[in-house]
Amino acid sequence: MNITEKILARASGQTTVSPDDIVFAKIDKVMVHDVSGPGVMKVFDKLQKQGIDTSKLHDSSKVWIAEDHFVPSAEKISAENIVKLSNFSKKYDIKKHFKYGMGQYGICHTLSHEEALVNPGEVYVGGDSHTNTTGALGAFACGLGHTDIAYVLLNGEIWFKVPETYYFKLNGKLPPHIMAKDFILKIIGDIGNDGGAYNTMQFGGTGIDEMSVESRLTLANMTTEAGIIESDEKTVQYLKERGATNASVFRGDPDADYSKIFEYEASELEPTVAKPFSPDNIAVARELSSTELDKSYIGSCTGAKYEDLLAAAKILKGRKVKIRTEVLPAAISIYKRAIKDGLIEIFLDAGATVGPPTCGACCGAHMGVLAKDEICVSTTNRNFPGRMGHVESQTYLASPQVAAASAVTGKLTDPRDLN
């Protein structure tokens, strides 16, 4: 069995499973945030009216809450949702609640690894479509809707149809001007935006072995439905450094089967951009060098990990930005590290604005949304019409290196072409 099948077999108490099998899997970890949480509460209210007991959760120790999408509160409703989350965590004795303005908090998909909340081999579900980010740790991570999350909270399990697995093999080490974002955009361009629908996308090969854990997280983040990477000693060490006490390597069988295999050479990859209005509408960055921009956004669960900020800072050091540039670290722990290492000073000296961890601009809610006809290069994960603001704005998805280089020139720029 491959790693996805082994995890689902373990979680469902079976010796072996195969694609298309239906299994009831025990859930190891559950996440809700300030968007999904209120929706789950509405489901609880509906269940109560139907006579179903919602007075206690199956296991509150497996649940954690993030405040990330509408913080700082954008208006009255988002402020009220934060209060609802606080009341919910008190009612059900949920200890892991990462509150905005109270120390460590951040984007939910960043906290899952930054706080070592999920271990290799576990089944993790969250009320957000990019929950699959955590698959990079060797876990089966999946986003679910409000009703399914409510069911998991009350019962501790949920059904899955065992997916087929696509295997993406990367040979060689990524060159210095190439980041994981370039690789995953190339893949999405090849298979299409829905090419992995109800399939697991597994990444492997020497190129993945060479990658840092944070680079691997970028790959899994962009997969949606489910991305996964077999854990190794890098994974275990990364988690131990963040407080994990029982993380261990979890891998599939060496002779595992995959429904499709795709192979790539790291040396052949180019800095890549996804043009509006889909992540699969890709082009080589150099082909778009005449595209003028209004804004560069370096943020989100996809593109504001410490490694991402470091890559951007190396380009911005000693330079000035020509367009509005916003840098939002993905968690307070990353923000603090960036301050300690001088990255924040580099961003500010370059003329960029540095803000708090939030999903606001990425989902077009607040904290830097786009106006009509504005054009943005962004390290985020989606660029559908209206995703980052006005429906007639445009977003180009790119790596932190491309976003930083483009901030300096005011046009889409391959980092190799900076003077």
Coordinates of C-alpha atoms in Angstrom, one line a residue:
M1 CA 0.0 0.0 0.0
N2 CA 1.1 3.6 -0.6
I3 CA 1.2 6.0 2.4
T4 CA -2.4 7.2 1.9
E5 CA -3.7 3.7 1.9
K6 CA -1.7 2.7 4.9
I7 CA -2.9 5.7 6.9
L8 CA -6.5 5.0 6.1
A9 CA -6.1 1.3 6.8
R10 CA -4.7 2.0 10.2
A11 CA -7.4 4.6 11.0
S12 CA -10.2 2.2 10.0
G13 CA -8.8 -0.8 11.7
Q14 CA -8.2 -2.8 8.6
T15 CA -5.2 -4.8 7.4
T16 CA -5.4 -3.5 3.9
V17 CA -7.5 -1.1 1.7
S18 CA -7.6 -0.3 -2.0
P19 CA -8.8 2.6 -4.1
D20 CA -12.6 3.0 -4.1
D21 CA -13.0 1.2 -0.8
I22 CA -15.3 3.0 1.6
V23 CA -13.9 3.2 5.1
F24 CA -14.9 4.7 8.4
A25 CA -11.7 6.3 9.7
K26 CA -11.0 7.5 13.2
I27 CA -9.8 11.1 13.2
D28 CA -6.7 12.1 15.1
K29 CA -7.0 15.9 14.8
V30 CA -9.7 18.4 13.9
M31 CA -9.4 22.1 13.2
V32 CA -12.0 24.9 12.9
H33 CA -11.5 28.6 12.4
D34 CA -13.4 31.9 12.4
V35 CA -15.2 31.1 9.2
S36 CA -15.9 27.3 9.6
G37 CA -16.5 27.5 13.4
P38 CA -19.7 29.6 13.2
G39 CA -21.0 27.3 10.4
V40 CA -20.4 24.2 12.6
M41 CA -22.2 25.9 15.4
K42 CA -25.3 26.4 13.2
V43 CA -25.2 22.6 12.4
F44 CA -25.0 21.9 16.1
D45 CA -28.1 24.1 16.7
K46 CA -30.0 22.3 13.9
L47 CA -29.0 18.9 15.4
Q48 CA -30.2 20.0 18.8
K49 CA -33.6 20.9 17.4
Q50 CA -33.7 17.4 16.0
G51 CA -33.2 15.9 19.4
I52 CA -29.5 14.9 18.9
D53 CA -27.2 15.5 21.9
T54 CA -24.5 18.0 21.2
S55 CA -23.6 18.7 24.8
K56 CA -20.1 17.3 24.6
L57 CA -17.5 16.5 21.9
H58 CA -16.1 13.1 21.2
D59 CA -12.6 14.2 22.4
S60 CA -11.9 17.9 22.9
S61 CA -8.2 17.2 23.3
K62 CA -8.0 16.4 19.5
V63 CA -9.6 19.8 18.5
W64 CA -7.9 23.1 18.0
I65 CA -9.2 26.5 16.9
A66 CA -7.6 29.2 14.8
E67 CA -8.5 32.8 14.4
D68 CA -7.2 33.8 11.0
H69 CA -9.5 34.8 8.2
F70 CA -11.1 37.9 9.5
V71 CA -8.5 39.2 12.0
P72 CA -8.0 41.9 12.9
S73 CA -11.8 42.0 12.8
A74 CA -12.9 43.7 9.6
E75 CA -16.5 44.6 10.7
K76 CA -19.1 43.7 13.3
I77 CA -19.9 40.2 12.0
S78 CA -16.3 39.1 12.0
A79 CA -15.9 40.5 15.6
E80 CA -19.0 38.6 16.7
N81 CA -17.6 35.4 15.2
I82 CA -14.5 35.7 17.3
V83 CA -16.7 36.0 20.4
K84 CA -18.6 32.9 19.2
L85 CA -15.4 30.9 18.9
S86 CA -14.3 31.9 22.4
N87 CA -17.7 30.8 23.8
F88 CA -17.5 27.6 21.9
S89 CA -14.0 26.7 23.2
K90 CA -15.1 27.5 26.8
K91 CA -18.3 25.4 26.5
Y92 CA -16.5 22.3 25.1
D93 CA -13.2 22.8 27.1
I94 CA -11.0 23.1 24.0
K95 CA -7.6 24.1 25.3
K96 CA -5.8 24.7 22.0
H97 CA -7.4 28.1 20.9
F98 CA -5.0 30.4 19.1
K99 CA -6.4 33.8 19.8
Y100 CA -5.6 36.9 17.8
G101 CA -3.9 39.5 19.9
M102 CA -2.9 37.0 22.6
G103 CA 0.6 35.7 21.8
Q104 CA 1.1 32.9 19.3
Y105 CA -1.6 32.8 16.6
G106 CA -1.6 32.6 12.8
I107 CA -3.0 31.1 9.7
C108 CA -4.6 27.7 10.5
H109 CA -2.6 25.7 8.0
T110 CA 0.6 27.3 9.3
L111 CA -0.2 26.6 12.9
S112 CA -0.7 22.9 12.1
H113 CA 3.0 22.5 11.4
E114 CA 4.5 25.5 13.3
E115 CA 2.9 24.2 16.5
A116 CA 3.5 20.5 15.7
L117 CA -0.2 19.8 16.0
V118 CA -0.3 16.9 13.5
N119 CA 2.1 13.9 13.3
P120 CA 3.1 11.6 10.4
G121 CA 0.6 8.8 9.9
E122 CA -2.3 10.7 11.4
V123 CA -5.7 11.5 9.8
Y124 CA -6.3 15.3 10.1
V125 CA -9.4 17.1 9.0
G126 CA -10.2 20.8 9.0
G127 CA -12.9 23.2 8.1
D128 CA -11.0 24.7 5.2
S129 CA -10.0 23.6 1.7
H130 CA -6.3 24.0 2.2
T131 CA -6.1 21.6 5.2
N132 CA -4.2 19.4 2.7
T133 CA -1.1 21.5 3.4
T134 CA -0.3 19.3 6.4
G135 CA 0.0 16.3 4.2
A136 CA 3.6 17.4 3.6
L137 CA 4.3 16.0 7.1
G138 CA 3.3 12.5 6.1
A139 CA -0.3 12.8 7.4
F140 CA -3.6 12.3 5.5
A141 CA -5.0 15.8 5.6
C142 CA -8.4 16.8 4.2
G143 CA -10.7 19.7 4.2
L144 CA -14.4 19.1 5.1
G145 CA -17.6 21.1 5.1
H146 CA -19.5 22.3 8.2
T147 CA -21.8 19.3 8.5
D148 CA -18.9 16.8 8.2
I149 CA -16.8 18.7 10.7
A150 CA -19.8 18.7 13.1
Y151 CA -20.1 15.0 12.7
V152 CA -16.4 14.4 13.4
L153 CA -16.5 16.6 16.5
L154 CA -19.4 14.6 17.9
N155 CA -18.4 11.1 16.7
G156 CA -14.6 11.1 16.2
E157 CA -14.8 9.5 12.8
I158 CA -15.9 10.0 9.2
W159 CA -16.2 8.0 6.1
F160 CA -13.8 8.3 3.1
K161 CA -13.7 6.6 -0.2
V162 CA -10.0 5.5 -0.5
P163 CA -8.6 7.7 -3.3
E164 CA -6.4 6.7 -6.2
T165 CA -2.9 8.2 -5.9
Y166 CA -1.0 10.2 -8.5
Y167 CA 2.8 10.1 -8.0
F168 CA 4.9 13.2 -8.9
K169 CA 8.6 12.4 -9.1
L170 CA 11.1 15.1 -9.0
N171 CA 14.7 14.3 -10.1
G172 CA 17.6 16.4 -9.0
K173 CA 17.9 19.5 -6.7
L174 CA 16.0 22.7 -7.4
P175 CA 18.3 25.5 -8.7
P176 CA 18.7 28.6 -6.5
H177 CA 16.2 30.6 -8.6
I178 CA 13.5 28.0 -8.4
M179 CA 11.2 27.4 -5.5
A180 CA 8.6 24.8 -4.7
K181 CA 5.9 27.2 -5.9
D182 CA 7.4 27.1 -9.4
F183 CA 7.3 23.3 -9.4
I184 CA 3.7 23.0 -8.2
L185 CA 2.4 25.6 -10.7
K186 CA 4.1 23.6 -13.4
I187 CA 2.3 20.5 -12.2
I188 CA -1.1 22.3 -12.0
G189 CA -0.5 23.6 -15.5
D190 CA 0.1 20.1 -16.8
I191 CA -2.8 18.3 -15.2
G192 CA -5.3 21.1 -15.0
N193 CA -6.9 22.9 -12.0
D194 CA -9.2 19.9 -11.3
G195 CA -6.7 17.2 -12.4
G196 CA -6.3 15.9 -8.9
A197 CA -10.0 15.9 -8.0
Y198 CA -10.7 13.1 -5.4
N199 CA -7.2 11.8 -5.9
T200 CA -4.2 12.0 -3.6
M201 CA -1.2 13.8 -5.1
Q202 CA 1.9 12.2 -3.7
F203 CA 5.4 13.8 -4.2
G204 CA 8.7 11.9 -4.1
G205 CA 12.1 11.5 -5.7
T206 CA 15.5 12.9 -5.0
G207 CA 14.2 16.5 -5.5
I208 CA 11.7 16.1 -2.7
D209 CA 14.3 14.4 -0.5
E210 CA 16.5 17.5 -0.9
M211 CA 13.7 19.9 -0.1
S212 CA 13.2 21.5 3.3
V213 CA 10.0 20.7 5.1
E214 CA 8.7 24.2 4.4
S215 CA 9.2 23.8 0.7
R216 CA 7.3 20.5 0.8
L217 CA 4.4 22.3 2.6
T218 CA 4.1 24.6 -0.4
L219 CA 3.5 21.6 -2.7
A220 CA 0.9 20.0 -0.5
N221 CA -0.8 23.4 0.1
M222 CA -1.6 23.9 -3.6
T223 CA -3.0 20.4 -4.3
T224 CA -6.5 20.5 -3.0
E225 CA -8.0 17.7 -2.9
A226 CA -5.1 16.0 -1.0
G227 CA -1.4 16.2 -1.2
I228 CA 1.0 14.0 0.7
I229 CA 4.7 13.4 1.1
E230 CA 6.2 10.5 3.0
S231 CA 7.8 11.6 6.2
D232 CA 11.5 11.3 6.8
E233 CA 14.1 12.3 9.5
K234 CA 13.8 15.9 8.3
T235 CA 10.1 15.8 9.1
V236 CA 10.6 14.3 12.5
Q237 CA 13.4 16.8 13.4
Y238 CA 11.2 19.7 12.2
L239 CA 8.4 18.6 14.4
K240 CA 10.6 17.9 17.4
E241 CA 12.0 21.4 17.2
R242 CA 8.5 22.6 17.6
G243 CA 7.5 20.5 20.6
A244 CA 6.4 17.2 19.2
T245 CA 7.3 14.3 21.5
N246 CA 6.0 11.3 19.6
A247 CA 6.7 12.1 15.9
S248 CA 8.1 9.2 13.9
V249 CA 8.7 8.3 10.3
F250 CA 5.7 6.9 8.5
R251 CA 6.0 5.7 4.9
G252 CA 4.2 3.6 2.3
D253 CA 5.4 0.2 1.1
P254 CA 8.4 0.2 -1.4
D255 CA 6.3 -1.7 -4.0
A256 CA 3.2 0.5 -3.7
D257 CA 1.0 1.1 -6.7
Y258 CA 0.0 4.4 -8.2
S259 CA -2.7 5.1 -10.8
K260 CA -0.5 7.6 -12.6
I261 CA 3.2 8.6 -12.4
F262 CA 4.5 12.0 -13.6
E263 CA 8.3 12.7 -13.7
Y264 CA 10.1 16.0 -13.7
E265 CA 13.7 17.2 -13.9
A266 CA 14.5 20.0 -11.5
S267 CA 17.1 21.5 -13.8
E268 CA 14.5 22.0 -16.5
L269 CA 12.1 24.1 -14.3
E270 CA 11.7 27.8 -14.8
P271 CA 10.3 30.6 -12.6
T272 CA 6.6 30.2 -13.3
V273 CA 3.5 32.4 -13.0
A274 CA -0.2 31.5 -13.0
K275 CA -2.0 34.1 -15.0
P276 CA -5.6 35.2 -14.3
F277 CA -8.0 33.6 -13.7
S278 CA -6.8 30.1 -12.7
P279 CA -3.8 28.4 -11.2
D280 CA -3.5 26.2 -14.2
N281 CA -3.1 29.2 -16.6
I282 CA 0.6 29.2 -16.3
A283 CA 3.5 30.9 -18.2
V284 CA 7.2 31.3 -17.7
A285 CA 7.9 34.5 -15.8
R286 CA 10.2 35.9 -18.5
E287 CA 7.3 35.7 -21.1
L288 CA 5.3 38.2 -19.0
S289 CA 8.1 40.8 -18.3
S290 CA 6.0 43.6 -19.8
T291 CA 3.1 43.0 -17.4
E292 CA 2.8 46.1 -15.2
L293 CA 1.7 45.7 -11.6
D294 CA 0.0 47.7 -8.9
K295 CA 0.8 45.5 -6.0
S296 CA 3.0 42.7 -4.7
Y297 CA 1.6 40.5 -1.9
I298 CA 3.9 38.2 0.1
G299 CA 1.7 36.4 2.5
S300 CA -0.7 33.5 3.2
C301 CA -0.3 29.9 4.2
T302 CA 1.3 29.2 0.8
G303 CA 3.9 32.0 0.7
A304 CA 4.7 33.4 4.1
K305 CA 6.5 30.7 6.0
Y306 CA 9.9 31.7 7.3
E307 CA 11.7 30.3 4.3
D308 CA 9.5 32.3 2.0
L309 CA 10.2 35.5 3.9
L310 CA 13.9 34.8 3.8
A311 CA 13.9 34.3 0.0
A312 CA 12.0 37.6 -0.5
A313 CA 14.3 39.4 1.9
K314 CA 17.4 38.3 0.0
I315 CA 16.1 40.0 -3.1
L316 CA 14.7 43.1 -1.4
K317 CA 17.8 43.8 0.7
G318 CA 19.4 47.1 -0.4
R319 CA 16.6 47.7 -3.0
K320 CA 13.4 49.8 -3.1
V321 CA 10.0 48.7 -4.2
K322 CA 8.3 50.5 -7.0
I323 CA 4.8 49.3 -6.2
R324 CA 2.6 48.8 -3.2
T325 CA 4.2 45.8 -1.4
E326 CA 2.7 44.0 1.6
V327 CA 4.4 41.3 3.7
L328 CA 2.4 39.4 6.2
P329 CA 4.2 36.5 8.1
A330 CA 1.9 33.5 8.4
A331 CA 2.2 33.2 12.2
I332 CA 3.5 35.2 15.2
S333 CA 6.3 32.7 15.7
I334 CA 7.5 33.4 12.1
Y335 CA 7.1 37.1 12.6
K336 CA 9.3 37.0 15.7
R337 CA 12.0 35.0 14.0
A338 CA 11.9 37.4 11.1
I339 CA 12.4 40.3 13.5
K340 CA 15.3 38.6 15.3
D341 CA 17.0 37.8 12.0
G342 CA 16.6 41.3 10.5
L343 CA 14.1 40.4 7.8
I344 CA 11.4 42.8 8.9
E345 CA 13.9 45.7 8.8
I346 CA 14.9 44.7 5.3
F347 CA 11.2 44.8 4.2
L348 CA 10.6 48.2 5.9
D349 CA 13.8 49.7 4.5
A350 CA 12.7 48.6 1.0
G351 CA 9.5 50.5 1.5
A352 CA 7.2 47.5 2.0
T353 CA 4.4 47.4 4.6
V354 CA 4.6 44.6 7.2
G355 CA 1.3 43.4 8.7
P356 CA 0.0 40.8 11.1
P357 CA -0.8 37.2 10.3
T358 CA -4.1 37.0 8.5
C359 CA -5.9 35.4 5.5
G360 CA -7.7 38.7 4.8
A361 CA -6.2 39.7 1.5
C362 CA -5.8 36.2 0.2
C363 CA -9.6 35.6 0.4
G364 CA -10.5 39.1 -0.7
A365 CA -12.0 40.0 2.7
H366 CA -9.8 42.9 4.1
M367 CA -6.3 44.0 4.9
G368 CA -5.3 44.8 1.3
V369 CA -8.0 43.8 -1.2
L370 CA -7.7 44.8 -4.8
A371 CA -9.7 47.6 -6.5
K372 CA -11.2 47.4 -10.0
D373 CA -8.6 46.9 -12.7
E374 CA -5.7 46.6 -10.2
I375 CA -3.1 43.9 -11.0
C376 CA -1.3 42.0 -8.3
V377 CA 1.5 39.4 -8.1
S378 CA 0.9 37.2 -5.1
T379 CA 2.4 34.3 -3.2
T380 CA -1.1 33.0 -2.5
N381 CA -2.8 29.9 -3.9
R382 CA -5.8 31.0 -5.9
N383 CA -6.5 33.7 -8.5
F384 CA -10.1 33.1 -9.6
P385 CA -12.2 36.2 -10.5
G386 CA -12.7 38.3 -7.4
R387 CA -10.5 36.1 -5.2
M388 CA -8.4 39.0 -3.8
G389 CA -10.9 41.8 -4.2
H390 CA -12.9 43.3 -7.1
V391 CA -14.1 40.8 -9.6
E392 CA -12.4 42.9 -12.3
S393 CA -9.0 42.9 -10.6
Q394 CA -6.3 40.4 -11.7
T395 CA -4.0 38.2 -9.6
Y396 CA -0.8 36.5 -10.9
L397 CA 0.4 33.7 -8.6
A398 CA 4.1 33.3 -8.2
S399 CA 6.9 32.3 -5.8
P400 CA 8.2 34.7 -3.1
Q401 CA 11.3 35.3 -5.2
V402 CA 9.2 36.3 -8.3
A403 CA 6.9 38.4 -6.1
A404 CA 9.9 40.2 -4.5
A405 CA 11.7 40.8 -7.8
S406 CA 8.5 42.1 -9.3
A407 CA 8.0 44.5 -6.4
V408 CA 11.4 46.0 -7.3
T409 CA 10.7 46.5 -11.0
G410 CA 7.0 47.1 -10.9
K411 CA 6.6 44.4 -13.6
L412 CA 6.4 40.7 -13.5
T413 CA 10.1 39.7 -13.2
D414 CA 12.2 36.6 -13.2
P415 CA 14.6 37.0 -10.2
R416 CA 17.5 36.2 -12.4
D417 CA 16.8 39.4 -14.4
L418 CA 17.2 41.9 -11.6
N419 CA 20.1 44.4 -12.1

